[in-house]
C-alpha positions as a printed Julia matrix, in Angstrom:
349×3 Matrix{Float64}:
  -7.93  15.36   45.4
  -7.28  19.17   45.46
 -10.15  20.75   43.17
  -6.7   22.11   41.34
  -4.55  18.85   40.79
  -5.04  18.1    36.98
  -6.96  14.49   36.72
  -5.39  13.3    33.15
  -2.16  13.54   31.01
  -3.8   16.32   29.44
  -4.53  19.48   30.93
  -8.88  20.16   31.21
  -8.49  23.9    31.05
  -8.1   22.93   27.47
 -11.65  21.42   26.93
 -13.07  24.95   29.17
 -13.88  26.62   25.42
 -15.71  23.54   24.37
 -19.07  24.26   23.33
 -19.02  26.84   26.7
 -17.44  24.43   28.87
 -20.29  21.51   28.35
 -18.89  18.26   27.22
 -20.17  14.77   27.02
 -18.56  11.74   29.03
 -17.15  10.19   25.68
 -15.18  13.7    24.88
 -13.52  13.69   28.75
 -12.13  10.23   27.51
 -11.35  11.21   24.41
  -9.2   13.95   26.55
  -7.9   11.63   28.94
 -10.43  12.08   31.81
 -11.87   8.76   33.22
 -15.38   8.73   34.51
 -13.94   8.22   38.0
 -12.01  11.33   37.69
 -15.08  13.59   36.13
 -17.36  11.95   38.96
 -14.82  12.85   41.46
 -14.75  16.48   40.17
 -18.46  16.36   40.59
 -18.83  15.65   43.96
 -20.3   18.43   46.64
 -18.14  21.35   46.51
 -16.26  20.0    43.29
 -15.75  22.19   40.16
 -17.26  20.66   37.69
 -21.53  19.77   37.64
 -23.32  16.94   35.77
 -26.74  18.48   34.8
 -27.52  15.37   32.91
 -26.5   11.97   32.31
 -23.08  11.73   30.86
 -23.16  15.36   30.65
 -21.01  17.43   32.21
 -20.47  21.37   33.28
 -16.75  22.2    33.13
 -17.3   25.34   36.26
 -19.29  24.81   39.78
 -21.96  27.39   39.04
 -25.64  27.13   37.22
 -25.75  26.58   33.91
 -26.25  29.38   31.63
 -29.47  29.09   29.35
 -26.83  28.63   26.49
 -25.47  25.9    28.25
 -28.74  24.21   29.31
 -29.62  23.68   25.48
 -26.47  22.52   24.82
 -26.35  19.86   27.87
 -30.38  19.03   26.58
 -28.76  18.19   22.72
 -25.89  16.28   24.05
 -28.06  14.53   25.97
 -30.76  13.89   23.28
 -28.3   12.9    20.87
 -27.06  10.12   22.95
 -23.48   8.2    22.35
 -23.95   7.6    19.04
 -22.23  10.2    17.3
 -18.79   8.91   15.37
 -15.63  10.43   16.7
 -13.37  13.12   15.55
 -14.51  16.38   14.11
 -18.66  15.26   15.03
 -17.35  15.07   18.67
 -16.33  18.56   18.36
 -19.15  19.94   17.07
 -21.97  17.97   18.38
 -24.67  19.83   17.0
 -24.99  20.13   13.15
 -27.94  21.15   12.17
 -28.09  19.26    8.98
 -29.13  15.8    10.07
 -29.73  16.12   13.64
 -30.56  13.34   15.73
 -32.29  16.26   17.95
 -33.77  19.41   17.79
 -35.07  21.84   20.41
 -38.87  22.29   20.03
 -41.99  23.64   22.32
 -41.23  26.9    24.23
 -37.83  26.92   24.39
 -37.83  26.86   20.28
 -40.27  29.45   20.22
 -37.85  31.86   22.84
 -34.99  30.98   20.22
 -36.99  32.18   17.37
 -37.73  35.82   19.5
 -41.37  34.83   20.45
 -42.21  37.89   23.72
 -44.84  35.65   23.96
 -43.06  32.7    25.51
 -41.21  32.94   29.17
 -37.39  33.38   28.14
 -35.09  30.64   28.08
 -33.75  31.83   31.77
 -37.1   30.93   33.08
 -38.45  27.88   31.39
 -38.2   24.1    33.81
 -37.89  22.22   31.17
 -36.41  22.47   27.75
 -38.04  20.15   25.53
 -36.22  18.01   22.76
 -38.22  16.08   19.29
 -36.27  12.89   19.04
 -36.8    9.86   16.93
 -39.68   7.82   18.07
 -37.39   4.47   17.92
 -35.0    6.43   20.36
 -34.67   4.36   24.15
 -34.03   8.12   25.9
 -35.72   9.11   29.16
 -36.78  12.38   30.51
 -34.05  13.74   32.92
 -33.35  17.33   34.63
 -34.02  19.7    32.46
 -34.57  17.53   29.65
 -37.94  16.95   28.13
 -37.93  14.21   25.52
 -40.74  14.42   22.93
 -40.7   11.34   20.86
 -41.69  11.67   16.95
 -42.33   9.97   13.91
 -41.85  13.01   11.54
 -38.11  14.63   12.79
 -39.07  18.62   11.16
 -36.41  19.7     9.24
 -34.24  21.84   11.78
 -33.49  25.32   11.41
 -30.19  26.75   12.41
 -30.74  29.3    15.39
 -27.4   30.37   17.27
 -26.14  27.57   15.94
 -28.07  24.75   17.16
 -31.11  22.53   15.9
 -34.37  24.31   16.27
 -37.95  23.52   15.14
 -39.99  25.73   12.87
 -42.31  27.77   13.98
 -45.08  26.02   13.29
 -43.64  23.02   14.74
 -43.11  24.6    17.91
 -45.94  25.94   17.81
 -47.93  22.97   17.75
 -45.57  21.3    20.14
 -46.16  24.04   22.66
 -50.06  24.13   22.5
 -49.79  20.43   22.8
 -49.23  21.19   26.25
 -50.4   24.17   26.76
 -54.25  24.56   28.43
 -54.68  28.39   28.9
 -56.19  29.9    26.11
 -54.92  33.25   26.32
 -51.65  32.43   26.01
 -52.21  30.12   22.79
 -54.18  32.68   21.24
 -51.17  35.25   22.22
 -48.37  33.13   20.96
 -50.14  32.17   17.64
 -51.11  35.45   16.87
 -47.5   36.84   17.37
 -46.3   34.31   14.73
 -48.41  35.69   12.06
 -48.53  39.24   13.0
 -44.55  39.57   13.21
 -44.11  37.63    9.71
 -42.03  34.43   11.53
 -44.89  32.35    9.53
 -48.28  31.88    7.62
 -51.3   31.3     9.0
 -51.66  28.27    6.79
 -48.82  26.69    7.95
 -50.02  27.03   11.61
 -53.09  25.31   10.96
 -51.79  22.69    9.02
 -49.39  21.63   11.8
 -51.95  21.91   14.36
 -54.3   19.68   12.29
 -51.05  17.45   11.59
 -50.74  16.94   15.85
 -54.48  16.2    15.57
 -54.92  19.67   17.99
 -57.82  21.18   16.18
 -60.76  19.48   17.82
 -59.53  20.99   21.48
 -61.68  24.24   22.38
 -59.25  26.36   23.24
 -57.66  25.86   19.99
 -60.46  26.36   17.96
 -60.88  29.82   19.43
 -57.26  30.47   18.84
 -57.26  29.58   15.21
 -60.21  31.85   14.65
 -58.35  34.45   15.76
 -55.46  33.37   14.04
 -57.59  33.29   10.96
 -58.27  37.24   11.63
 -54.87  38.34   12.19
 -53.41  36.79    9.21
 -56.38  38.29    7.09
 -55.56  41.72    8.89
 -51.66  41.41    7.83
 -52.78  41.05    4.42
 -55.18  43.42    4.09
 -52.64  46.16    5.63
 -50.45  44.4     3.11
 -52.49  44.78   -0.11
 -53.5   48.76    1.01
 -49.56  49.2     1.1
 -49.59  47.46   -2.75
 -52.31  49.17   -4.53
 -50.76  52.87   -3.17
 -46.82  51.95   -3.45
 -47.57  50.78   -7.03
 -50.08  53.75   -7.93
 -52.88  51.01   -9.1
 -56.74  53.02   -9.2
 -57.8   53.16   -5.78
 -60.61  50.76   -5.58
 -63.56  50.06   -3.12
 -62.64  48.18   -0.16
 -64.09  45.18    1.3
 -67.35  45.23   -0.44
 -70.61  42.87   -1.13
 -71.04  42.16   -4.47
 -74.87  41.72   -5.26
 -77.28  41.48   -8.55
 -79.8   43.92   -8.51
 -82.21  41.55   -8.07
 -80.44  41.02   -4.76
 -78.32  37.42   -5.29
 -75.52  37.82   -3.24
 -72.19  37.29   -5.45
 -70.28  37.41   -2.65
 -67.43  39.37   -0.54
 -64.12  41.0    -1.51
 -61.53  42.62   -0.47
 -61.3   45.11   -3.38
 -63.05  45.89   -5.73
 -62.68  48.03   -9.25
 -66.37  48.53  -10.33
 -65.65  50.0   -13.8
 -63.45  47.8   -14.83
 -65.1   44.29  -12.8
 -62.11  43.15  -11.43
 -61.98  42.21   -7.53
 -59.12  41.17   -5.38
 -59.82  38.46   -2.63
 -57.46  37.84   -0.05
 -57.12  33.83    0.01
 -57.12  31.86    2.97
 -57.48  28.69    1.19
 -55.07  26.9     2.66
 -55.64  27.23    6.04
 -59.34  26.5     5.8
 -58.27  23.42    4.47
 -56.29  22.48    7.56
 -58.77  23.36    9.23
 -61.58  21.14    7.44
 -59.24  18.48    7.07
 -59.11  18.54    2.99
 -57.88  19.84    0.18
 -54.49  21.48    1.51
 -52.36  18.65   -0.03
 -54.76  18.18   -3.18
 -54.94  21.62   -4.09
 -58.58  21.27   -4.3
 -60.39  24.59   -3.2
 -63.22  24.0    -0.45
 -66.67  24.62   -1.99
 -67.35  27.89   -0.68
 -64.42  29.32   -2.2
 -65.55  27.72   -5.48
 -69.19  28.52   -5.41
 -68.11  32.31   -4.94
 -65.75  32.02   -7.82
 -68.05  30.52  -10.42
 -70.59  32.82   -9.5
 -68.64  36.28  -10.13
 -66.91  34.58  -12.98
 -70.45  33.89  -14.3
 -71.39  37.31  -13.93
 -68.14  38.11  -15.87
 -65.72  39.41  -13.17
 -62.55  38.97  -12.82
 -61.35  37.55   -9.71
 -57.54  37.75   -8.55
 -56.51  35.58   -5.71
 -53.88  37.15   -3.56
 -51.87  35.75   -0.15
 -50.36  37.19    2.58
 -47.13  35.86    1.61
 -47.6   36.57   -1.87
 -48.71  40.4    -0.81
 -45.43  40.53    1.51
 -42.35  38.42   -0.54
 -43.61  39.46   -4.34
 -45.53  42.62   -4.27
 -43.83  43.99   -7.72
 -45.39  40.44   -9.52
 -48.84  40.71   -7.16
 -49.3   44.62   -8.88
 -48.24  43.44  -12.2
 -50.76  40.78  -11.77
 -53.66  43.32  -10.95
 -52.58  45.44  -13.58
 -52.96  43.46  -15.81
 -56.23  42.41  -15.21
 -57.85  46.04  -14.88
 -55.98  47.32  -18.45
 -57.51  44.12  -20.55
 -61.02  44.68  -18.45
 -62.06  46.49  -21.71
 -61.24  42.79  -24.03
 -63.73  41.14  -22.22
 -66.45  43.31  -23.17
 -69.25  44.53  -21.19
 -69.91  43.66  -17.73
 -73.78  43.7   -16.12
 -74.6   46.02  -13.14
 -73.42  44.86  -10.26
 -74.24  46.54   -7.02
 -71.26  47.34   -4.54
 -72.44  47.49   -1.04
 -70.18  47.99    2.1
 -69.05  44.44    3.89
């Protein structure tokens, strides 16, 4: 058969513009196309390729990185998908049986972190855990109980960051590079810290070494972004400048505790919270709401003392500064309702 002679009533140049020319068996019979005559077409030499089972590349070359994550959901989604205008677009987000996680999510979400999509082996896929699919080419199938939520990235079905995240340092041993990819997310604003944490404790990830290092550091660059954060707040909304990241102490010498700002005449402080990913980290009190006992102690004790104490987060600082200024505001105009406060000593942190 010349490479040229058409294999089906209808012409195939008219499936080339299909989802960049990579179609699934069942749409080359939808379109007249046998799977002896797409086989044929993929023999040595032929013009089409078949990266994966019952997937098929409508031109002799490599695939494109586009078209690898296309062949990889086509794949993962299997032959279940009804007929008509799902067969067209085979890759709503909403509802997908598939989604592109690990590195090749993180490359999607503009990670520099992460090899780009041109150089990555394998292209790993979260699928339903009751899903019969098998690893194949490209194709890495991750089985899961918990499908995330997809996000919509050029539009196809992509894990949160977090997600990936997690699903990346699952199988990733060197250090550096966790530590550089999880560090990225926070510092670039794709996610919170918290969330992070909480995934990684989710995938049970926490107790590695390497990861415990990396979440330390996460810890620090997320309290870094915020405290850059809450400089830019106090000066853009022309609150009193106040002493930054102090000790609080009696002059006896009981330690009250650190904070990241501090108003002396007025007794209010400002504490950048990292409750919730502490929590993750501990293993308790993220989904209760229940703050760990450190956080607590400190609390009662400057409350005790009578100051004020403002919790703040990074997203907070970054989404809703106006409401985070009012809140501060607030606090430092009725200091003088609360009457007076006893001497507290402000020492640097």
């Amino acid at each position: 058969m010349s490479n040229n002679t058409p294999v089906s009533p209808r012409p195939v140049r008219r499936l080339s513009h299909v989802h960049h020319r990579v179609v699934t068996a069942r749409t080359l019979r939808e379109n007249g196309v046998s799977a002896a005559a797409a086989d044929e077409r993929c023999r040595p030499g032929g013009p089409w390729r078949m990266p994966l089972p019952g997937v098929y590349l409508l031109h002799p070359g490599p695939p494109t990185g586009e078209e690898r994550l296309h062949a990889v959901l086509l794949y993962a989604a299997g032959p279940e998908r009804p007929p008509g205008p799902a067969a067209r677009a085979p890759h709503p987000v909403r509802g997908a049986r598939a989604v592109i996680t690990g590195p090749a999510a993180l490359a999607l979400h503009g990670f520099s972190s992460t090899p780009p999509l041109s150089a990555l082996e394998h292209i790993d896929v979260l699928v339903p855990h009751t899903r019969r699919l098998r690893p194949a080419g490209c194709a890495r199938v991750v089985r899961t109980r918990s499908l995330p939520a997809s996000e919509e990235v050029t539009g196809l079905p992509v894990a949160p960051v977090p997600r990936a995240l997690a699903d990346t340092a699952a199988r990733t041993g060197d250090a550096v590079s966790v530590r550089r990819m999880l560090t990225e997310a926070v510092r670039d604003g794709h996610c919170e810290a918290r969330a992070i944490v909480r995934e990684l404790a989710r995938a049970r990830l926490l107790g590695r070494p390497h990861l415990a290092d990396a979440v330390d550091a996460l810890l620090a660059e997320s309290r870094s972004v915020a405290e850059s954060l809450l400089y830019g707040l106090v000066r853009a909304h022309s609150l009193p400048e106040p002493c930054w990241n102090v000790d609080l102490r009696l002059p006896g010498g009981l330690h009250l505790g650190g904070v990241d700002a501090y108003w002396p005449g007025q007794a209010v402080a400002v504490e950048i919270d990292l409750r919730d990913g502490l929590d993750a980290w501990g293993g308790a009190g993220a989904e209760s709401g229940v703050r760990p006992p450190v956080y607590a102690r400190k609390r009662e004790r400057l409350r005790g003392r009578g100051v004020t104490v403002v919790h703040v987060t990074a997203a907070a600082l970054r989404d809703r500064p106006a409401q985070q200024a009012a809140v501060v505001r607030t606090a430092l105009v009725t200091a003088p309702e609360r009457g007076p406060v006893p001497g507290v000593e402000v020492l640097p942190r």
